XYZ file of C-alpha atoms in Angstrom:
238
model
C 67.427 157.372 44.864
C 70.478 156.294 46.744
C 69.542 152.892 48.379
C 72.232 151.902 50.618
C 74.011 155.501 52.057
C 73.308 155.013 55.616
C 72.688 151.436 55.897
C 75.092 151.504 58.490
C 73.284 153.635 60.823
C 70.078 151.382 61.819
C 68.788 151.179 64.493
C 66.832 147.795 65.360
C 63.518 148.605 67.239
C 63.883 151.912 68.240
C 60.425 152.809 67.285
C 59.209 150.296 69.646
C 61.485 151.235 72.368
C 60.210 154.819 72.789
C 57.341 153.943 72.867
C 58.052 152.062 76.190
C 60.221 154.617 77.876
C 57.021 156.243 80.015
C 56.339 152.362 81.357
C 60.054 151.388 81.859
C 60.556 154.860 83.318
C 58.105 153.695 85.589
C 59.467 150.318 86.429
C 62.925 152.245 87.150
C 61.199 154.229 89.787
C 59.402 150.976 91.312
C 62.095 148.721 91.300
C 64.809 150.837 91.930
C 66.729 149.969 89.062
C 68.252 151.056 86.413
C 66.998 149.380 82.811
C 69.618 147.593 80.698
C 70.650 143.994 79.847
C 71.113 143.030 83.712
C 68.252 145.648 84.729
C 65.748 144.046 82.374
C 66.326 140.953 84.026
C 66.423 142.590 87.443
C 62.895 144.602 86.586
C 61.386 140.905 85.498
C 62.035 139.840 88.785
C 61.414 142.443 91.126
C 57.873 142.792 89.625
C 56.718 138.968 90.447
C 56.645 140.498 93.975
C 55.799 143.653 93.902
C 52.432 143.631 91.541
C 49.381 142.371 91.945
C 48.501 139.394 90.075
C 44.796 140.372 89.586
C 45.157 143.673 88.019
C 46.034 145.298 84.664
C 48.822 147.364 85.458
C 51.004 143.759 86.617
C 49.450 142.207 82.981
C 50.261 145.946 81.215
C 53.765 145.452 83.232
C 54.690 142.165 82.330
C 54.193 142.853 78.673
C 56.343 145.940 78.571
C 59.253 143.844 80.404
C 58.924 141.294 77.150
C 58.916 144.037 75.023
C 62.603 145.800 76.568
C 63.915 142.848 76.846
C 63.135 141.265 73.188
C 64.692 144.633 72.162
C 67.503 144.605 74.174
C 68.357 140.812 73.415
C 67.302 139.550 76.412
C 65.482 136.806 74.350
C 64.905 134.285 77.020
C 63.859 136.690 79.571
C 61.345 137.881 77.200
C 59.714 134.506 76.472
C 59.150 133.985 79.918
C 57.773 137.702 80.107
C 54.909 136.965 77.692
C 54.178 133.361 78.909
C 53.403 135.314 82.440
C 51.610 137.706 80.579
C 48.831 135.267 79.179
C 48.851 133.376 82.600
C 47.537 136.361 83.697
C 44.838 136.948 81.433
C 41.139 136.203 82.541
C 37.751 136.333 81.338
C 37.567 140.285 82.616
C 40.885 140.825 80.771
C 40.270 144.100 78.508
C 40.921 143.079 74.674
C 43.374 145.890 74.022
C 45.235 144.085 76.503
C 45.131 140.406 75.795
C 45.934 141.505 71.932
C 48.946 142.989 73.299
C 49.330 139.783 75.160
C 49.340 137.154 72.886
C 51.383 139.074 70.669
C 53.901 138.801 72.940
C 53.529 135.066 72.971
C 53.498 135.038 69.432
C 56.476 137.151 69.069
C 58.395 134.701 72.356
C 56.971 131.658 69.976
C 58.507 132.800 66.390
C 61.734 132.557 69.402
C 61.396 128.857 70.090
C 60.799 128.196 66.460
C 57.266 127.220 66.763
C 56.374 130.031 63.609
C 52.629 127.641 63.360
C 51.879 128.857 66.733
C 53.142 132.570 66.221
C 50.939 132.658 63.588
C 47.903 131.113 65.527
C 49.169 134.052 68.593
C 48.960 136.594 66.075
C 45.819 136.266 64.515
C 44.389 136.185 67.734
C 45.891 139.033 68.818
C 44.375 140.950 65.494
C 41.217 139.868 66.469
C 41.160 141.391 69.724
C 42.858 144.405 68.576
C 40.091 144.848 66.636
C 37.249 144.559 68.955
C 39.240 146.892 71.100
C 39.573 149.640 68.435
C 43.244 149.275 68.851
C 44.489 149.621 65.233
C 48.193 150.174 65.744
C 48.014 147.083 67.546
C 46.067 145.121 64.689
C 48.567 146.244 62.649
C 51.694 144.835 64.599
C 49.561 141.373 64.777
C 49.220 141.539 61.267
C 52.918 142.002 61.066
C 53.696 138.877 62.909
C 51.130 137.079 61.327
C 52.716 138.033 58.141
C 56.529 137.264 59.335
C 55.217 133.953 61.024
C 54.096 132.574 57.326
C 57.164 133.322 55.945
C 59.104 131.098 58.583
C 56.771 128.567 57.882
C 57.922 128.785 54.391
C 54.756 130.417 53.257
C 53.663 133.233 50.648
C 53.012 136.142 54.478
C 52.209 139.340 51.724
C 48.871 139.651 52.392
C 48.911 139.603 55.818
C 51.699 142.359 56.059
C 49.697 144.462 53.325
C 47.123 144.149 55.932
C 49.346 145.376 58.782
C 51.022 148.284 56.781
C 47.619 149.867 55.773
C 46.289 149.449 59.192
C 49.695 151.373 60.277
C 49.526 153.304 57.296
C 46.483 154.893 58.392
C 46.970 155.272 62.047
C 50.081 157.175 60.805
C 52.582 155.492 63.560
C 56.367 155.165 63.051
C 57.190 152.323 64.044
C 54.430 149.960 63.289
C 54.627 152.092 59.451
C 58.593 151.100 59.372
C 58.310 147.508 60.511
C 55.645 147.209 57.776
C 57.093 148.878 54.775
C 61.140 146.806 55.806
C 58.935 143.701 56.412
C 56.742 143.492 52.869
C 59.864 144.974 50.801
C 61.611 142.269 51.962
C 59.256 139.503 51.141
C 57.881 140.914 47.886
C 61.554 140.838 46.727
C 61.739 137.147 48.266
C 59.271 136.350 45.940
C 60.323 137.468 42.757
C 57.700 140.489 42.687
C 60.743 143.138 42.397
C 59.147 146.051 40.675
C 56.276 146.230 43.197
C 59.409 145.660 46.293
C 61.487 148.787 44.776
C 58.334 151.008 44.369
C 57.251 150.331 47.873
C 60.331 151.151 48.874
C 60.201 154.489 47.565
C 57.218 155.487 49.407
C 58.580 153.809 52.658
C 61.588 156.110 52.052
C 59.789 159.261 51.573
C 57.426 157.580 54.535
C 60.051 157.597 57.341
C 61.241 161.047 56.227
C 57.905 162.213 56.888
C 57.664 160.572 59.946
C 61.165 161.088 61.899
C 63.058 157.724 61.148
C 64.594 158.526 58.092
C 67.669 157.066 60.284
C 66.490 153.655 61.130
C 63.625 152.323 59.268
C 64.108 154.677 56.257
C 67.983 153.467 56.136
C 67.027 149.525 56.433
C 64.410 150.071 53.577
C 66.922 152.127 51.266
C 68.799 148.823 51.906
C 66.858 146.260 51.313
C 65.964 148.336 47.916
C 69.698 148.620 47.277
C 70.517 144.476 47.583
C 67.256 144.109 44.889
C 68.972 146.273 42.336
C 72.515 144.714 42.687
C 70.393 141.133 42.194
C 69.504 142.936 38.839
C 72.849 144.245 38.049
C 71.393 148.211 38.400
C 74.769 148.492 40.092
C 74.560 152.903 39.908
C 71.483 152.782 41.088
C 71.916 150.757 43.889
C 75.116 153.327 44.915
């Protein structure tokens, strides 16, 4: 296996970001702009006057325009997107979309630095998922549960085992690539290298089977590649 070939060609989030397009397609169309690093910030805006606080689509909105802009960079306009997110939720608030909520504020907290509060954010967010049936969104909770323990300084394996099967078995991309980059990474972190490089085979041969051989496949054939050269398997790691 040829780790790092095509390291080069990653794409951060891209996953995520088509799974947006339909919504931000939409915002285009409402707003009348067009969606970049200035239209992200020009969508965020326009929609404070334009939807109405009381329904789902402005909460459904408001967590899409988080979700561009943390893509695109935009972190600070982002932050603010998911703290007006959960101001909007109420006690009539479906749970599939308060878990997509607060993990938006855990993902804008892991931001600020405040990874004990991501993780509180996350879990949360799993729950809800969960009582919602939502298991692609368990799994990205699970995720940022997993990758808020590790900023803490903390052993976050289990919970991103948790979030990779969950993806795992709902068979989606990006949520599957985010998992398998995310628990290679930290398995290697902690010393457990021969369980990293296996499950980074079968993330490999995952994103192949799933269409991002490109992006997620290509950041896991990396992260397998910088474990061998830490062992000296320098022809391997080619």
């Amino acid at each position: 296996m040829r780790y790092c070939t095509g390291v080069s060609r990653r794409s951060v989030g891209r996953g995520q970001t088509e799974r947006l397009q339909p919504r931000l397609q939409l915002g285009e169309r409402r707003a009348g702009v067009g969606v970049g690093r200035r239209g992200t910030q020009a969508l965020a805006r326009r929609a404070e006057g334009r939807v109405d606080d009381a329904s789902s689509l402005a909460l459904e909105w408001t967590i899409a325009i988080g979700r561009y802009a943390w893509d695109a960079g935009e972190r600070e306009t982002a932050t603010k997107a998911f703290v007006r997110a959960n101001q909007l939720i109420d006690d009539d608030t479906p749970a599939a979309l308060r878990s997509r909520a607060l993990w938006g504020l855990g993902r804008g907290k892991i931001g600020e630095g405040d990874y004990q509060a991501a993780y509180d954010n996350a879990v949360a967010s799993a729950e809800a998922a969960q009582a919602s049936g939502e298991r692609v969104w368990e799994g990205e909770a699970w995720l940022l549960a997993g990758m808020s323990r590790a900023w803490l300084g903390r052993d976050g394996t289990t919970e991103l085992r948790r979030g990779l099967d969950l993806a795992i078995a709902a068979g989606d991309p990006g949520c599957a690539g985010h998992g398998y980059q995310f628990l290679v990474d930290q398995l290697g972190l902690h010393g457990r290298r021969a369980e990293a490089l296996t499950l980074a085979e079968e993330g490999a041969a995952s994103a192949e089977r799933l269409g991002t051989a490109a992006t997620h496949g290509s950041d896991v054939r990396g992260y397998a590649g910088f474990l061998l050269i830490d062992e000296g398997r320098w022809t391997e790691a080619e």
